[in-house]
Amino acid sequence: MAKDVTIADVAAEAGVSTKTVSNVINRTGRMSDETRRRVEKVIDKLGYRINRSAQALRSGYTKMIGLAVPGFVNPFFGLFCDSVAQYAKEKDYSVVISTYRDRPRGLEGLIDETYQVNADGWIFLTDRPLENRGAVLKQSYPVVLTGDFPAFDKADSVAMPDADGAEYAVQWLLDHGCKRVAFIGATPALFDETRLENSALDTILAKHEGNMSLRLRGYVRALRAAGIALDWDLIVPCDFMEREDGEKAMGRLLDRGVDVDGVFCANDILALGALSMLRLRQISVPEEVQVIGFDNTRESAHSTPPLTTIDPFVWQYAQMSVDCLIRRIEGDDSKPGLYTTGFRLIERGSTVLN
């Protein structure tokens, strides 16, 4: 059986001390760039692998982060996982990913498994409100919450600029020739396809959780800022944020004979469904109807036509989540905070290009 490569072997081959090799591995200490590169080349050449178990015994850390996501039906979840894993690697952490959508108690049903993994801390991505005022966030390991629902001051939370990004997208459509902008992706709990009283605007504008509600809030704010009265016929609810729901919602909008020349969808996957239905009905995009999504998922750049979308800086979302968690792992006991990413509009072929 081949002998395992040790730090001493790497040090001898590179002509440095074992302490220098340890500093290279842990990205600590001071040394020349040439020395660091030489040691890294020897590590690759000899195939040295860090003994995580021994490292954990010495430091008390496993250098592993847990990431809990609902599943991978929504392409955004996969994009987020990739971004977390990539950034964590830069910080010398590995990532283990678990899904919980099919568990009887959702995220709460995953907790026993998290203790078996023995990660230093966990990032929880939730697509629905937490029960019992976020009791699931109180664990013996550090937790960071992502997903646009409140953490009730029990953990750091990282959010997206849902309302601001949506408001910008709708204002952009209005500024680029659209007169009748629809919204696809309202939560059925707020809107049940009956004509709501205008007093419901106050309910929408007061929403502070859930990306569907917050993005509808941004839509309403944009109309109000432009002096346009809200037309409830232009708001279409969706049970789920999935592609076929976007197709059905766009179909219902067209079947009702609603005059529409712009559509803002609560996420990219709904927008891709809307584009499919418009293509099926032989309605040209963007000449007759302009469409904007939200999330800038990989698929958005390869649709027909390519989808204009709000990019909420998923890389920043991941970095904020990982940085928050590592700070807690390393002993930061300050009051939990809320962190929000920036955004930009990515113009593609589903809207009139400038």
Coordinates of C-alpha atoms in Angstrom, one line a residue:
M1 CA 0.0 0.0 0.0
A2 CA 1.4 3.4 -1.0
K3 CA 2.5 5.6 1.9
D4 CA 0.3 8.7 2.6
V5 CA 2.0 11.9 1.8
T6 CA 2.6 14.1 4.9
I7 CA 3.4 17.7 5.5
A8 CA 7.0 16.7 6.2
D9 CA 7.2 15.1 2.7
V10 CA 6.0 18.3 1.1
A11 CA 8.4 20.4 3.2
A12 CA 11.4 18.2 2.3
E13 CA 10.5 18.4 -1.5
A14 CA 9.9 22.1 -1.4
G15 CA 13.0 22.9 0.7
V16 CA 11.0 24.7 3.4
S17 CA 9.9 24.1 7.0
T18 CA 6.7 22.2 7.9
K19 CA 5.5 25.4 9.5
T20 CA 5.7 27.1 6.1
V21 CA 3.8 24.3 4.4
S22 CA 1.1 24.6 7.2
N23 CA 0.9 28.4 6.5
V24 CA 0.4 27.8 2.8
I25 CA -2.4 25.2 3.5
N26 CA -4.1 27.5 6.0
R27 CA -3.4 30.7 4.0
T28 CA -1.7 32.3 7.0
G29 CA 1.8 33.6 7.8
R30 CA 4.1 35.8 5.7
M31 CA 6.3 34.5 2.9
S32 CA 7.2 35.5 -0.7
D33 CA 4.9 34.8 -3.5
E34 CA 7.6 32.6 -5.1
T35 CA 7.8 30.4 -1.9
R36 CA 4.0 30.1 -1.7
R37 CA 3.8 29.1 -5.4
R38 CA 6.7 26.5 -5.0
V39 CA 5.0 24.9 -2.0
E40 CA 1.6 24.8 -3.9
K41 CA 3.3 23.1 -6.9
V42 CA 4.8 20.4 -4.6
I43 CA 1.4 19.8 -2.9
D44 CA -0.1 19.2 -6.4
K45 CA 2.9 17.1 -7.5
L46 CA 2.9 14.8 -4.5
G47 CA -0.9 14.7 -4.3
Y48 CA -1.0 15.8 -0.6
R49 CA -4.5 15.9 0.9
I50 CA -5.4 17.7 4.1
N51 CA -6.4 15.3 6.9
R52 CA -9.6 17.1 7.9
S53 CA -10.1 14.8 10.9
A54 CA -6.7 15.6 12.4
Q55 CA -7.1 19.3 11.5
A56 CA -10.5 19.3 13.4
L57 CA -8.9 17.7 16.4
R58 CA -6.2 20.3 16.6
S59 CA -8.2 23.4 15.8
G60 CA -11.7 22.4 16.9
Y61 CA -13.0 23.2 13.4
T62 CA -13.9 20.8 10.6
K63 CA -13.6 23.6 8.0
M64 CA -16.9 22.4 6.6
I65 CA -20.1 24.4 5.9
G66 CA -23.5 22.9 5.7
L67 CA -26.0 24.3 3.1
A68 CA -29.7 23.5 3.3
V69 CA -31.9 24.2 0.3
P70 CA -35.5 23.2 -0.6
G71 CA -34.4 21.4 -3.7
F72 CA -33.3 22.1 -7.3
V73 CA -36.5 22.6 -9.2
N74 CA -35.8 26.3 -9.2
P75 CA -32.6 26.9 -11.2
F76 CA -31.7 29.7 -8.7
F77 CA -31.1 27.2 -6.0
G78 CA -28.4 25.4 -8.0
L79 CA -26.8 28.7 -8.9
F80 CA -26.7 29.7 -5.3
C81 CA -25.2 26.3 -4.2
D82 CA -22.4 26.6 -6.9
S83 CA -21.7 30.2 -5.8
V84 CA -21.5 29.2 -2.1
A85 CA -19.2 26.2 -2.8
Q86 CA -16.9 28.3 -5.0
Y87 CA -16.5 31.1 -2.5
A88 CA -16.2 28.7 0.5
K89 CA -13.4 27.0 -1.3
E90 CA -11.5 30.3 -1.6
K91 CA -11.9 30.5 2.2
D92 CA -10.5 27.0 2.6
Y93 CA -13.9 25.5 3.6
S94 CA -15.7 22.6 2.0
V95 CA -19.5 22.5 1.6
V96 CA -22.0 19.7 2.1
I97 CA -25.5 20.3 0.6
S98 CA -28.8 18.8 1.9
T99 CA -32.3 19.2 0.5
Y100 CA -35.4 19.2 2.6
R101 CA -38.5 19.9 0.4
D102 CA -39.8 16.3 0.6
R103 CA -39.2 15.9 4.3
P104 CA -42.4 15.7 6.4
R105 CA -41.4 18.8 8.4
G106 CA -39.5 20.7 5.8
L107 CA -36.4 22.5 7.1
E108 CA -37.2 21.4 10.7
G109 CA -37.1 17.8 9.5
L110 CA -33.5 18.2 8.4
I111 CA -32.1 19.3 11.8
D112 CA -31.2 15.8 13.1
E113 CA -29.2 15.1 10.0
T114 CA -27.2 18.4 10.3
Y115 CA -25.7 17.1 13.6
Q116 CA -24.6 13.9 11.9
V117 CA -22.7 15.9 9.3
N118 CA -20.6 17.7 11.9
A119 CA -20.2 20.9 9.9
D120 CA -18.9 24.0 11.7
G121 CA -22.1 25.9 10.8
W122 CA -25.1 25.9 8.4
I123 CA -26.6 28.3 5.8
F124 CA -30.4 27.7 5.6
L125 CA -32.1 28.8 2.4
T126 CA -35.9 29.0 3.0
D127 CA -38.6 29.6 0.4
R128 CA -41.4 30.0 3.0
P129 CA -41.9 31.7 6.5
L130 CA -40.3 30.0 9.4
E131 CA -42.6 28.5 12.1
N132 CA -42.5 29.5 15.8
R133 CA -40.7 32.8 15.1
G134 CA -37.7 31.1 13.7
A135 CA -37.1 28.6 16.5
V136 CA -35.2 26.3 14.0
L137 CA -32.4 28.9 13.9
K138 CA -31.5 28.3 17.5
Q139 CA -29.0 25.5 17.2
S140 CA -25.7 24.7 19.0
Y141 CA -23.9 25.6 15.8
P142 CA -23.9 29.0 14.0
V143 CA -26.7 29.6 11.5
V144 CA -27.2 32.1 8.7
L145 CA -30.6 32.5 7.1
T146 CA -31.1 33.3 3.4
G147 CA -34.4 33.5 1.4
D148 CA -36.2 36.8 2.1
F149 CA -38.0 35.8 5.3
P150 CA -37.3 37.2 8.7
A151 CA -34.9 35.6 11.1
F152 CA -36.6 37.2 14.2
D153 CA -33.1 38.4 15.4
K154 CA -32.1 34.8 16.1
A155 CA -29.5 34.6 13.3
D156 CA -27.8 36.7 10.6
S157 CA -29.9 36.9 7.5
V158 CA -28.9 37.7 3.9
A159 CA -31.6 39.1 1.5
M160 CA -32.0 40.3 -2.0
P161 CA -33.2 43.8 -3.1
D162 CA -36.6 42.3 -4.2
A163 CA -38.7 45.4 -4.0
D164 CA -36.1 47.8 -5.3
G165 CA -35.1 45.5 -8.2
A166 CA -38.7 44.9 -9.2
E167 CA -39.5 48.6 -9.0
Y168 CA -36.5 49.4 -11.3
A169 CA -37.5 46.7 -13.8
V170 CA -41.1 48.0 -14.1
Q171 CA -39.9 51.6 -14.3
W172 CA -37.6 50.5 -17.1
L173 CA -40.4 49.0 -19.0
L174 CA -42.5 52.1 -18.6
D175 CA -39.6 54.3 -19.7
H176 CA -39.1 52.1 -22.8
G177 CA -42.5 52.4 -24.4
C178 CA -44.8 50.1 -22.3
K179 CA -48.1 51.4 -21.2
R180 CA -49.7 48.3 -19.8
V181 CA -47.3 46.3 -17.7
A182 CA -48.5 43.0 -16.1
F183 CA -47.1 41.2 -13.1
I184 CA -46.8 37.4 -13.1
G185 CA -46.1 35.7 -9.8
A186 CA -48.3 37.2 -7.1
T187 CA -48.9 35.0 -4.1
P188 CA -52.4 33.4 -4.1
A189 CA -52.7 34.2 -0.4
L190 CA -52.7 37.9 -1.2
F191 CA -54.6 37.8 -4.5
D192 CA -57.2 35.1 -5.4
E193 CA -58.1 36.3 -8.9
T194 CA -61.1 38.3 -7.6
R195 CA -61.0 42.1 -8.0
L196 CA -59.5 43.5 -4.8
E197 CA -60.4 46.8 -3.3
N198 CA -57.8 49.6 -3.7
S199 CA -57.3 49.5 0.1
A200 CA -55.4 46.2 -0.6
L201 CA -52.6 48.4 -1.9
D202 CA -51.7 49.3 1.6
T203 CA -51.3 45.6 2.4
I204 CA -49.1 45.1 -0.6
L205 CA -46.9 48.1 0.2
A206 CA -46.5 47.0 3.8
K207 CA -45.1 43.5 2.9
H208 CA -41.7 42.9 4.3
E209 CA -41.1 39.2 3.6
G210 CA -41.2 36.6 0.7
N211 CA -39.8 37.4 -2.7
M212 CA -43.2 37.1 -4.5
S213 CA -44.8 39.6 -2.2
L214 CA -41.8 41.9 -2.1
R215 CA -41.4 41.9 -5.9
L216 CA -45.2 42.7 -6.2
R217 CA -44.5 45.5 -3.8
G218 CA -41.9 46.9 -6.1
Y219 CA -44.3 46.6 -9.1
V220 CA -46.9 48.6 -7.3
R221 CA -44.4 51.3 -6.2
A222 CA -43.3 51.8 -9.8
L223 CA -46.8 52.3 -11.0
R224 CA -47.6 54.7 -8.2
A225 CA -44.4 56.7 -8.9
A226 CA -45.5 57.0 -12.5
G227 CA -49.0 58.1 -11.6
I228 CA -50.6 54.9 -13.1
A229 CA -53.6 53.4 -11.4
L230 CA -53.3 49.8 -10.5
D231 CA -55.3 47.5 -12.8
W232 CA -56.0 44.2 -11.0
D233 CA -56.5 42.5 -14.3
L234 CA -52.8 42.8 -14.9
I235 CA -51.8 40.9 -11.8
V236 CA -51.7 37.1 -12.1
P237 CA -51.1 34.8 -9.1
C238 CA -49.0 31.6 -9.3
D239 CA -49.2 28.7 -6.9
F240 CA -45.5 27.9 -7.5
M241 CA -42.5 29.7 -9.0
E242 CA -41.9 27.2 -11.7
R243 CA -41.9 27.3 -15.5
E244 CA -45.2 25.7 -16.2
D245 CA -46.8 28.1 -13.8
G246 CA -45.4 31.0 -15.8
E247 CA -46.9 29.4 -19.0
K248 CA -50.3 29.0 -17.4
A249 CA -50.3 32.5 -16.0
M250 CA -49.4 34.1 -19.3
G251 CA -52.1 32.0 -21.0
R252 CA -54.7 33.1 -18.5
L253 CA -53.7 36.7 -19.1
L254 CA -54.1 36.4 -22.8
D255 CA -57.3 34.4 -22.6
R256 CA -58.9 37.2 -20.6
G257 CA -58.2 39.5 -23.5
V258 CA -56.2 41.8 -21.4
D259 CA -54.3 44.5 -23.3
V260 CA -50.7 44.2 -22.3
D261 CA -47.4 45.3 -23.8
G262 CA -45.0 44.6 -21.0
V263 CA -44.6 41.8 -18.4
F264 CA -42.5 41.7 -15.3
C265 CA -42.2 38.2 -13.7
A266 CA -41.3 37.5 -10.1
N267 CA -38.4 35.2 -11.2
D268 CA -36.7 34.0 -14.3
I269 CA -38.3 30.6 -14.4
L270 CA -41.8 32.2 -14.5
A271 CA -40.5 34.5 -17.3
L272 CA -39.2 31.6 -19.3
G273 CA -42.6 30.0 -19.1
A274 CA -44.3 33.3 -20.1
L275 CA -41.9 33.5 -23.2
S276 CA -42.9 30.0 -24.2
M277 CA -46.6 30.8 -24.1
L278 CA -46.1 34.1 -26.0
R279 CA -44.2 32.1 -28.7
L280 CA -46.9 29.5 -28.8
R281 CA -49.5 32.2 -29.3
Q282 CA -47.3 33.7 -32.0
I283 CA -46.9 37.0 -30.2
S284 CA -43.6 38.6 -31.0
V285 CA -41.2 39.5 -28.2
P286 CA -40.1 42.3 -27.8
E287 CA -42.0 44.0 -30.6
E288 CA -45.5 43.3 -29.2
V289 CA -44.7 42.4 -25.6
Q290 CA -41.5 43.1 -23.6
V291 CA -40.6 40.7 -20.8
I292 CA -38.3 41.0 -17.8
G293 CA -37.5 38.4 -15.2
F294 CA -35.6 38.3 -11.9
D295 CA -32.5 36.3 -10.7
N296 CA -30.2 36.2 -13.8
T297 CA -30.1 32.4 -13.8
R298 CA -28.0 30.6 -16.4
E299 CA -31.0 29.6 -18.5
S300 CA -32.0 33.3 -18.9
A301 CA -29.2 34.0 -21.3
H302 CA -30.1 31.0 -23.6
S303 CA -33.9 31.4 -24.0
T304 CA -35.6 32.4 -27.2
P305 CA -35.2 35.3 -27.2
P306 CA -32.6 35.8 -24.4
L307 CA -34.3 37.1 -21.3
T308 CA -33.8 40.6 -19.9
T309 CA -33.5 40.1 -16.1
I310 CA -32.7 41.7 -12.8
D311 CA -29.3 40.4 -11.6
P312 CA -29.4 40.4 -7.8
F313 CA -25.7 39.6 -7.6
V314 CA -25.9 35.9 -6.6
W315 CA -22.1 35.9 -6.1
Q316 CA -22.5 38.6 -3.5
Y317 CA -25.4 36.8 -1.9
A318 CA -23.2 33.7 -1.5
Q319 CA -20.2 35.7 -0.3
M320 CA -22.3 37.6 2.3
S321 CA -23.7 34.3 3.6
V322 CA -20.4 32.5 3.8
D323 CA -18.6 35.5 5.4
C324 CA -21.4 35.9 8.0
L325 CA -21.2 32.2 8.9
I326 CA -17.4 32.2 9.1
R327 CA -17.4 35.2 11.4
R328 CA -19.8 33.4 13.7
I329 CA -17.8 30.2 13.6
E330 CA -14.7 32.2 14.6
G331 CA -16.5 33.5 17.7
D332 CA -18.3 36.7 16.7
D333 CA -21.2 37.1 19.2
S334 CA -22.5 40.5 18.1
K335 CA -26.2 41.1 17.5
P336 CA -27.5 39.4 14.4
G337 CA -27.7 41.6 11.3
L338 CA -29.6 41.8 8.0
Y339 CA -27.5 42.1 4.8
T340 CA -28.8 42.9 1.4
T341 CA -27.1 42.6 -2.0
G342 CA -27.1 45.1 -4.8
F343 CA -28.6 44.6 -8.3
R344 CA -28.4 45.6 -11.9
L345 CA -30.6 45.1 -15.0
I346 CA -29.2 42.8 -17.7
E347 CA -30.6 43.9 -21.0
R348 CA -31.2 41.1 -23.5
G349 CA -33.5 40.3 -26.5
S350 CA -36.8 40.1 -24.6
T351 CA -36.9 43.8 -24.3
V352 CA -36.2 46.7 -26.8
L353 CA -32.4 47.2 -26.7
N354 CA -31.0 50.7 -26.2

